[in-house]
């Protein structure tokens, strides 16, 4: 089943507003209510929470502006903002002599609610989108005009934003239930950190947006998830360090994205090279895949002919077939029209039947 994405702009009180901003404001209001519910359940004074809300807003905006200045473009990364808000909130609570763990539980629950609404906004405008999938959500020309990658318009994408939003809601619901049952101070912070860490780690391979760094086959968000999971399970920085060290050794063997060729950024780079290739000149991607292009007639049919080889690791038929599937989906084409043929000296030939 394929669904059309919501419009990137919504009409609110006769005004056209960005869907992402609408969901963000709704999420902020819901986050404040959820955090207030936690403090009420524990009989904590409400006024420190108001100060923490102001602290969170200032921290969020300051980090957003600093990132925009340093990177030259607006870039909102949830983990960066979550950790910054929690760290600054902990410092403010400690300086004020207030119970740090108890109030951080409320902040963590509020951040979880804000994330759930934020991902709905992402799904509406197309940021943080999923990989091409057999069934999923499609985006249209108005989304491309708002910044969505135009080559992906009309291509079914896995609705990873909506799945993450649903997961975040379940985590928050579990935290609120536990709070009502008398969870100890700090327990909700650890629950939300562990729950979201597992959720985000599992969903990362389904993300298709290219602007994320990878190390040893795992994305930045996956490494952050492991660090938070280690802390949540052990309550110590040593737990984070141990889990990260184990993952560093095991990542290339267990991660489905262990090969850097299949990261979203490299697939987009490779697709761009295939679109622009116009002759026998060899072009090489940042991950060491070399490509040249030509035209020929195969069994009476005109074909586009690509020669592909690797400077970093040997290619296999299985890898080339997967590249074909990923690239065809990325371009909205039928992968059955692409034929891989193994040549000599580690070179594969890909014949793409012209439409």
PDB file of C-alpha atoms in Angstrom, residues 23-263:
ATOM      1  CA  UNK A  23       3.488  20.100  14.540  1.00  0.00           C
ATOM      2  CA  UNK A  24       6.431  21.592  16.431  1.00  0.00           C
ATOM      3  CA  UNK A  25       4.250  24.122  18.276  1.00  0.00           C
ATOM      4  CA  UNK A  26       1.645  21.450  19.043  1.00  0.00           C
ATOM      5  CA  UNK A  27       4.426  19.184  20.298  1.00  0.00           C
ATOM      6  CA  UNK A  28       5.794  21.920  22.560  1.00  0.00           C
ATOM      7  CA  UNK A  29       2.391  22.399  24.203  1.00  0.00           C
ATOM      8  CA  UNK A  30       1.908  18.637  24.615  1.00  0.00           C
ATOM      9  CA  UNK A  31       5.452  18.247  25.981  1.00  0.00           C
ATOM     10  CA  UNK A  32       4.827  20.880  28.664  1.00  0.00           C
ATOM     11  CA  UNK A  33       1.607  19.113  29.660  1.00  0.00           C
ATOM     12  CA  UNK A  34       3.340  15.712  29.872  1.00  0.00           C
ATOM     13  CA  UNK A  35       6.234  17.089  31.930  1.00  0.00           C
ATOM     14  CA  UNK A  36       3.749  18.803  34.228  1.00  0.00           C
ATOM     15  CA  UNK A  37       1.902  15.516  34.690  1.00  0.00           C
ATOM     16  CA  UNK A  38       5.103  13.862  35.922  1.00  0.00           C
ATOM     17  CA  UNK A  39       5.800  16.589  38.474  1.00  0.00           C
ATOM     18  CA  UNK A  40       2.179  16.479  39.664  1.00  0.00           C
ATOM     19  CA  UNK A  41       2.344  12.709  40.176  1.00  0.00           C
ATOM     20  CA  UNK A  42       5.406  13.181  42.372  1.00  0.00           C
ATOM     21  CA  UNK A  43       4.119  16.168  44.282  1.00  0.00           C
ATOM     22  CA  UNK A  44       6.968  18.392  43.106  1.00  0.00           C
ATOM     23  CA  UNK A  45       6.648  22.207  42.999  1.00  0.00           C
ATOM     24  CA  UNK A  46       5.624  23.468  39.563  1.00  0.00           C
ATOM     25  CA  UNK A  47       7.707  26.650  39.405  1.00  0.00           C
ATOM     26  CA  UNK A  48      11.051  24.880  38.715  1.00  0.00           C
ATOM     27  CA  UNK A  49       9.433  23.203  35.722  1.00  0.00           C
ATOM     28  CA  UNK A  50       8.540  26.608  34.274  1.00  0.00           C
ATOM     29  CA  UNK A  51      12.178  27.613  34.610  1.00  0.00           C
ATOM     30  CA  UNK A  52      13.260  24.361  32.942  1.00  0.00           C
ATOM     31  CA  UNK A  53      10.872  24.966  30.046  1.00  0.00           C
ATOM     32  CA  UNK A  54      12.431  28.399  29.493  1.00  0.00           C
ATOM     33  CA  UNK A  55      15.896  26.831  29.787  1.00  0.00           C
ATOM     34  CA  UNK A  56      15.002  24.176  27.220  1.00  0.00           C
ATOM     35  CA  UNK A  57      13.678  26.760  24.730  1.00  0.00           C
ATOM     36  CA  UNK A  58      16.764  28.962  25.059  1.00  0.00           C
ATOM     37  CA  UNK A  59      19.104  25.957  24.754  1.00  0.00           C
ATOM     38  CA  UNK A  60      17.247  24.605  21.717  1.00  0.00           C
ATOM     39  CA  UNK A  61      17.291  27.938  19.880  1.00  0.00           C
ATOM     40  CA  UNK A  62      20.896  28.711  20.810  1.00  0.00           C
ATOM     41  CA  UNK A  63      22.105  25.354  19.502  1.00  0.00           C
ATOM     42  CA  UNK A  64      20.009  25.717  16.344  1.00  0.00           C
ATOM     43  CA  UNK A  65      21.455  29.158  15.584  1.00  0.00           C
ATOM     44  CA  UNK A  66      25.001  28.084  16.429  1.00  0.00           C
ATOM     45  CA  UNK A  67      24.698  25.079  14.118  1.00  0.00           C
ATOM     46  CA  UNK A  68      23.314  27.269  11.340  1.00  0.00           C
ATOM     47  CA  UNK A  69      26.226  29.684  11.679  1.00  0.00           C
ATOM     48  CA  UNK A  70      28.882  26.959  11.769  1.00  0.00           C
ATOM     49  CA  UNK A  71      27.347  24.680   9.109  1.00  0.00           C
ATOM     50  CA  UNK A  72      25.983  27.437   6.895  1.00  0.00           C
ATOM     51  CA  UNK A  73      22.519  25.859   6.861  1.00  0.00           C
ATOM     52  CA  UNK A  74      19.761  25.010   9.301  1.00  0.00           C
ATOM     53  CA  UNK A  75      20.219  21.483  10.648  1.00  0.00           C
ATOM     54  CA  UNK A  76      18.136  20.134  13.505  1.00  0.00           C
ATOM     55  CA  UNK A  77      19.448  16.864  14.962  1.00  0.00           C
ATOM     56  CA  UNK A  78      17.238  15.530  17.751  1.00  0.00           C
ATOM     57  CA  UNK A  79      20.006  13.776  19.672  1.00  0.00           C
ATOM     58  CA  UNK A  80      22.143  16.934  19.707  1.00  0.00           C
ATOM     59  CA  UNK A  81      19.292  19.042  21.073  1.00  0.00           C
ATOM     60  CA  UNK A  82      18.095  16.379  23.521  1.00  0.00           C
ATOM     61  CA  UNK A  83      21.525  15.962  25.093  1.00  0.00           C
ATOM     62  CA  UNK A  84      22.084  19.733  25.216  1.00  0.00           C
ATOM     63  CA  UNK A  85      18.722  20.349  26.909  1.00  0.00           C
ATOM     64  CA  UNK A  86      19.281  17.555  29.451  1.00  0.00           C
ATOM     65  CA  UNK A  87      22.822  18.736  30.229  1.00  0.00           C
ATOM     66  CA  UNK A  88      21.884  22.391  30.690  1.00  0.00           C
ATOM     67  CA  UNK A  89      18.799  21.436  32.711  1.00  0.00           C
ATOM     68  CA  UNK A  90      20.922  19.242  35.002  1.00  0.00           C
ATOM     69  CA  UNK A  91      23.355  22.120  35.589  1.00  0.00           C
ATOM     70  CA  UNK A  92      20.527  24.564  36.373  1.00  0.00           C
ATOM     71  CA  UNK A  93      18.926  22.094  38.793  1.00  0.00           C
ATOM     72  CA  UNK A  94      22.233  21.349  40.515  1.00  0.00           C
ATOM     73  CA  UNK A  95      23.082  25.025  40.960  1.00  0.00           C
ATOM     74  CA  UNK A  96      19.572  25.685  42.308  1.00  0.00           C
ATOM     75  CA  UNK A  97      19.796  22.848  44.823  1.00  0.00           C
ATOM     76  CA  UNK A  98      16.736  21.102  43.374  1.00  0.00           C
ATOM     77  CA  UNK A  99      16.342  17.311  42.988  1.00  0.00           C
ATOM     78  CA  UNK A 100      18.143  16.733  39.706  1.00  0.00           C
ATOM     79  CA  UNK A 101      16.989  13.192  38.879  1.00  0.00           C
ATOM     80  CA  UNK A 102      13.319  13.825  39.696  1.00  0.00           C
ATOM     81  CA  UNK A 103      13.032  16.875  37.458  1.00  0.00           C
ATOM     82  CA  UNK A 104      15.126  15.355  34.673  1.00  0.00           C
ATOM     83  CA  UNK A 105      12.530  12.580  34.525  1.00  0.00           C
ATOM     84  CA  UNK A 106       9.925  15.222  33.669  1.00  0.00           C
ATOM     85  CA  UNK A 107      12.213  16.847  31.105  1.00  0.00           C
ATOM     86  CA  UNK A 108      12.917  13.473  29.449  1.00  0.00           C
ATOM     87  CA  UNK A 109       9.214  12.652  29.157  1.00  0.00           C
ATOM     88  CA  UNK A 110       8.541  16.097  27.676  1.00  0.00           C
ATOM     89  CA  UNK A 111      11.316  15.618  25.137  1.00  0.00           C
ATOM     90  CA  UNK A 112       9.808  12.272  24.139  1.00  0.00           C
ATOM     91  CA  UNK A 113       6.434  13.900  23.453  1.00  0.00           C
ATOM     92  CA  UNK A 114       8.105  16.715  21.526  1.00  0.00           C
ATOM     93  CA  UNK A 115       9.947  14.126  19.422  1.00  0.00           C
ATOM     94  CA  UNK A 116       6.705  12.272  18.599  1.00  0.00           C
ATOM     95  CA  UNK A 117       5.100  15.443  17.237  1.00  0.00           C
ATOM     96  CA  UNK A 118       8.320  16.530  15.550  1.00  0.00           C
ATOM     97  CA  UNK A 119       8.553  13.317  13.566  1.00  0.00           C
ATOM     98  CA  UNK A 120       4.982  13.839  12.369  1.00  0.00           C
ATOM     99  CA  UNK A 121       6.163  17.212  11.088  1.00  0.00           C
ATOM    100  CA  UNK A 122       9.132  15.532   9.411  1.00  0.00           C
ATOM    101  CA  UNK A 123       6.754  13.112   7.701  1.00  0.00           C
ATOM    102  CA  UNK A 124       4.653  15.996   6.418  1.00  0.00           C
ATOM    103  CA  UNK A 125       7.508  17.956   4.809  1.00  0.00           C
ATOM    104  CA  UNK A 126       9.716  14.984   3.843  1.00  0.00           C
ATOM    105  CA  UNK A 127      12.818  15.564   5.951  1.00  0.00           C
ATOM    106  CA  UNK A 128      14.437  12.576   7.713  1.00  0.00           C
ATOM    107  CA  UNK A 129      12.737  10.429   5.065  1.00  0.00           C
ATOM    108  CA  UNK A 130      13.058   6.678   4.626  1.00  0.00           C
ATOM    109  CA  UNK A 131      14.721   4.544   1.997  1.00  0.00           C
ATOM    110  CA  UNK A 132      12.906   3.565  -1.199  1.00  0.00           C
ATOM    111  CA  UNK A 133      10.524   0.743  -0.337  1.00  0.00           C
ATOM    112  CA  UNK A 134       8.031  -1.429  -2.175  1.00  0.00           C
ATOM    113  CA  UNK A 135       5.184   0.188  -0.231  1.00  0.00           C
ATOM    114  CA  UNK A 136       5.281   3.403   1.721  1.00  0.00           C
ATOM    115  CA  UNK A 137       4.691   7.138   1.455  1.00  0.00           C
ATOM    116  CA  UNK A 138       5.194   9.274  -1.638  1.00  0.00           C
ATOM    117  CA  UNK A 139       6.013  12.975  -1.888  1.00  0.00           C
ATOM    118  CA  UNK A 140       4.983  15.359  -4.648  1.00  0.00           C
ATOM    119  CA  UNK A 141       6.114  18.526  -6.393  1.00  0.00           C
ATOM    120  CA  UNK A 142       5.001  20.879  -3.554  1.00  0.00           C
ATOM    121  CA  UNK A 143       7.284  18.935  -1.190  1.00  0.00           C
ATOM    122  CA  UNK A 144      10.167  19.254  -3.666  1.00  0.00           C
ATOM    123  CA  UNK A 145       9.562  23.004  -3.831  1.00  0.00           C
ATOM    124  CA  UNK A 146       9.859  23.064  -0.024  1.00  0.00           C
ATOM    125  CA  UNK A 147      13.226  21.259  -0.068  1.00  0.00           C
ATOM    126  CA  UNK A 148      12.454  17.562  -0.521  1.00  0.00           C
ATOM    127  CA  UNK A 149      14.879  15.847  -3.005  1.00  0.00           C
ATOM    128  CA  UNK A 150      13.171  16.179  -6.386  1.00  0.00           C
ATOM    129  CA  UNK A 151      14.510  12.842  -7.817  1.00  0.00           C
ATOM    130  CA  UNK A 152      12.544  11.052  -5.075  1.00  0.00           C
ATOM    131  CA  UNK A 153       9.161  12.609  -5.858  1.00  0.00           C
ATOM    132  CA  UNK A 154       6.676   9.836  -6.572  1.00  0.00           C
ATOM    133  CA  UNK A 155       9.030   7.128  -5.228  1.00  0.00           C
ATOM    134  CA  UNK A 156       7.505   5.053  -2.370  1.00  0.00           C
ATOM    135  CA  UNK A 157       9.612   5.539   0.763  1.00  0.00           C
ATOM    136  CA  UNK A 158       9.488   3.662   4.043  1.00  0.00           C
ATOM    137  CA  UNK A 159       7.495   5.878   6.480  1.00  0.00           C
ATOM    138  CA  UNK A 160      10.297   5.869   9.043  1.00  0.00           C
ATOM    139  CA  UNK A 161       9.231   9.210  10.565  1.00  0.00           C
ATOM    140  CA  UNK A 162       5.751   7.902  11.381  1.00  0.00           C
ATOM    141  CA  UNK A 163       7.107   4.649  12.785  1.00  0.00           C
ATOM    142  CA  UNK A 164       9.516   6.575  15.012  1.00  0.00           C
ATOM    143  CA  UNK A 165       6.687   8.844  16.159  1.00  0.00           C
ATOM    144  CA  UNK A 166       4.559   5.833  17.104  1.00  0.00           C
ATOM    145  CA  UNK A 167       7.493   4.276  18.954  1.00  0.00           C
ATOM    146  CA  UNK A 168       8.146   7.492  20.877  1.00  0.00           C
ATOM    147  CA  UNK A 169       4.477   7.652  21.931  1.00  0.00           C
ATOM    148  CA  UNK A 170       4.657   4.090  23.269  1.00  0.00           C
ATOM    149  CA  UNK A 171       7.828   4.896  25.234  1.00  0.00           C
ATOM    150  CA  UNK A 172       6.251   8.015  26.740  1.00  0.00           C
ATOM    151  CA  UNK A 173       3.087   6.084  27.620  1.00  0.00           C
ATOM    152  CA  UNK A 174       5.177   3.455  29.419  1.00  0.00           C
ATOM    153  CA  UNK A 175       7.054   6.188  31.297  1.00  0.00           C
ATOM    154  CA  UNK A 176       3.840   7.927  32.403  1.00  0.00           C
ATOM    155  CA  UNK A 177       2.353   4.612  33.552  1.00  0.00           C
ATOM    156  CA  UNK A 178       5.481   3.811  35.548  1.00  0.00           C
ATOM    157  CA  UNK A 179       5.446   7.288  37.053  1.00  0.00           C
ATOM    158  CA  UNK A 180       1.870   6.730  38.215  1.00  0.00           C
ATOM    159  CA  UNK A 181       3.031   3.474  39.828  1.00  0.00           C
ATOM    160  CA  UNK A 182       5.669   5.313  41.857  1.00  0.00           C
ATOM    161  CA  UNK A 183       8.825   4.937  39.767  1.00  0.00           C
ATOM    162  CA  UNK A 184      11.963   6.094  41.615  1.00  0.00           C
ATOM    163  CA  UNK A 185      13.685   9.339  40.652  1.00  0.00           C
ATOM    164  CA  UNK A 186      15.825   8.905  37.555  1.00  0.00           C
ATOM    165  CA  UNK A 187      13.971   5.815  36.371  1.00  0.00           C
ATOM    166  CA  UNK A 188      11.983   7.606  33.668  1.00  0.00           C
ATOM    167  CA  UNK A 189      15.119   9.244  32.282  1.00  0.00           C
ATOM    168  CA  UNK A 190      16.794   5.857  31.983  1.00  0.00           C
ATOM    169  CA  UNK A 191      13.661   4.227  30.529  1.00  0.00           C
ATOM    170  CA  UNK A 192      13.233   6.845  27.808  1.00  0.00           C
ATOM    171  CA  UNK A 193      16.971   6.816  27.002  1.00  0.00           C
ATOM    172  CA  UNK A 194      17.053   3.026  26.689  1.00  0.00           C
ATOM    173  CA  UNK A 195      13.754   2.776  24.820  1.00  0.00           C
ATOM    174  CA  UNK A 196      14.565   5.459  22.286  1.00  0.00           C
ATOM    175  CA  UNK A 197      18.116   4.170  21.932  1.00  0.00           C
ATOM    176  CA  UNK A 198      16.844   0.748  20.861  1.00  0.00           C
ATOM    177  CA  UNK A 199      14.172   2.274  18.605  1.00  0.00           C
ATOM    178  CA  UNK A 200      16.546   4.686  16.864  1.00  0.00           C
ATOM    179  CA  UNK A 201      19.278   2.086  16.425  1.00  0.00           C
ATOM    180  CA  UNK A 202      16.797  -0.282  14.759  1.00  0.00           C
ATOM    181  CA  UNK A 203      15.298   2.382  12.476  1.00  0.00           C
ATOM    182  CA  UNK A 204      18.550   3.944  11.231  1.00  0.00           C
ATOM    183  CA  UNK A 205      19.092   1.407   8.402  1.00  0.00           C
ATOM    184  CA  UNK A 206      15.666   2.421   7.069  1.00  0.00           C
ATOM    185  CA  UNK A 207      16.578   6.119   6.893  1.00  0.00           C
ATOM    186  CA  UNK A 208      17.268   7.413   3.400  1.00  0.00           C
ATOM    187  CA  UNK A 209      18.350  11.019   3.970  1.00  0.00           C
ATOM    188  CA  UNK A 210      22.063  11.284   3.140  1.00  0.00           C
ATOM    189  CA  UNK A 211      23.345  13.959   5.530  1.00  0.00           C
ATOM    190  CA  UNK A 212      24.663  11.747   8.326  1.00  0.00           C
ATOM    191  CA  UNK A 213      28.232  10.568   9.033  1.00  0.00           C
ATOM    192  CA  UNK A 214      29.038   6.864   9.396  1.00  0.00           C
ATOM    193  CA  UNK A 215      31.879   5.105  11.216  1.00  0.00           C
ATOM    194  CA  UNK A 216      32.572   1.388  10.877  1.00  0.00           C
ATOM    195  CA  UNK A 217      29.198   0.818   9.260  1.00  0.00           C
ATOM    196  CA  UNK A 218      27.112   2.558  11.943  1.00  0.00           C
ATOM    197  CA  UNK A 219      25.671   6.056  11.769  1.00  0.00           C
ATOM    198  CA  UNK A 220      26.329   8.825  14.267  1.00  0.00           C
ATOM    199  CA  UNK A 221      22.838   8.302  15.703  1.00  0.00           C
ATOM    200  CA  UNK A 222      23.491   4.586  16.207  1.00  0.00           C
ATOM    201  CA  UNK A 223      26.710   5.279  18.110  1.00  0.00           C
ATOM    202  CA  UNK A 224      24.849   7.828  20.248  1.00  0.00           C
ATOM    203  CA  UNK A 225      22.071   5.290  20.846  1.00  0.00           C
ATOM    204  CA  UNK A 226      24.613   2.741  22.065  1.00  0.00           C
ATOM    205  CA  UNK A 227      26.229   5.264  24.411  1.00  0.00           C
ATOM    206  CA  UNK A 228      22.876   6.221  25.941  1.00  0.00           C
ATOM    207  CA  UNK A 229      21.768   2.596  26.153  1.00  0.00           C
ATOM    208  CA  UNK A 230      24.952   1.659  28.007  1.00  0.00           C
ATOM    209  CA  UNK A 231      24.409   4.518  30.461  1.00  0.00           C
ATOM    210  CA  UNK A 232      20.717   3.692  30.917  1.00  0.00           C
ATOM    211  CA  UNK A 233      21.404   0.021  31.652  1.00  0.00           C
ATOM    212  CA  UNK A 234      24.334   0.548  34.040  1.00  0.00           C
ATOM    213  CA  UNK A 235      23.886   4.080  35.317  1.00  0.00           C
ATOM    214  CA  UNK A 236      27.580   4.807  34.688  1.00  0.00           C
ATOM    215  CA  UNK A 237      29.760   6.271  31.959  1.00  0.00           C
ATOM    216  CA  UNK A 238      31.797   3.059  32.139  1.00  0.00           C
ATOM    217  CA  UNK A 239      28.771   1.148  30.876  1.00  0.00           C
ATOM    218  CA  UNK A 240      28.566   3.445  27.859  1.00  0.00           C
ATOM    219  CA  UNK A 241      32.281   3.062  27.174  1.00  0.00           C
ATOM    220  CA  UNK A 242      32.126  -0.738  27.407  1.00  0.00           C
ATOM    221  CA  UNK A 243      29.158  -1.003  25.038  1.00  0.00           C
ATOM    222  CA  UNK A 244      30.761   1.393  22.556  1.00  0.00           C
ATOM    223  CA  UNK A 245      34.027  -0.559  22.629  1.00  0.00           C
ATOM    224  CA  UNK A 246      32.211  -3.840  21.997  1.00  0.00           C
ATOM    225  CA  UNK A 247      30.236  -2.283  19.138  1.00  0.00           C
ATOM    226  CA  UNK A 248      33.413  -0.795  17.633  1.00  0.00           C
ATOM    227  CA  UNK A 249      34.883  -4.290  17.365  1.00  0.00           C
ATOM    228  CA  UNK A 250      31.705  -6.033  16.224  1.00  0.00           C
ATOM    229  CA  UNK A 251      30.075  -3.375  14.017  1.00  0.00           C
ATOM    230  CA  UNK A 252      31.552  -4.410  10.641  1.00  0.00           C
ATOM    231  CA  UNK A 253      30.381  -8.007  11.170  1.00  0.00           C
ATOM    232  CA  UNK A 254      26.851  -7.429  12.420  1.00  0.00           C
ATOM    233  CA  UNK A 255      25.649  -4.227  10.748  1.00  0.00           C
ATOM    234  CA  UNK A 256      23.670  -4.565   7.532  1.00  0.00           C
ATOM    235  CA  UNK A 257      25.171  -1.245   6.450  1.00  0.00           C
ATOM    236  CA  UNK A 258      28.722  -2.367   7.197  1.00  0.00           C
ATOM    237  CA  UNK A 259      29.732  -1.664   3.603  1.00  0.00           C
ATOM    238  CA  UNK A 260      30.053   2.109   3.133  1.00  0.00           C
ATOM    239  CA  UNK A 261      28.750   1.656  -0.413  1.00  0.00           C
ATOM    240  CA  UNK A 262      25.180   1.302   0.854  1.00  0.00           C
ATOM    241  CA  UNK A 263      24.974   4.338   3.088  1.00  0.00           C
TER     242      UNK A 263
END
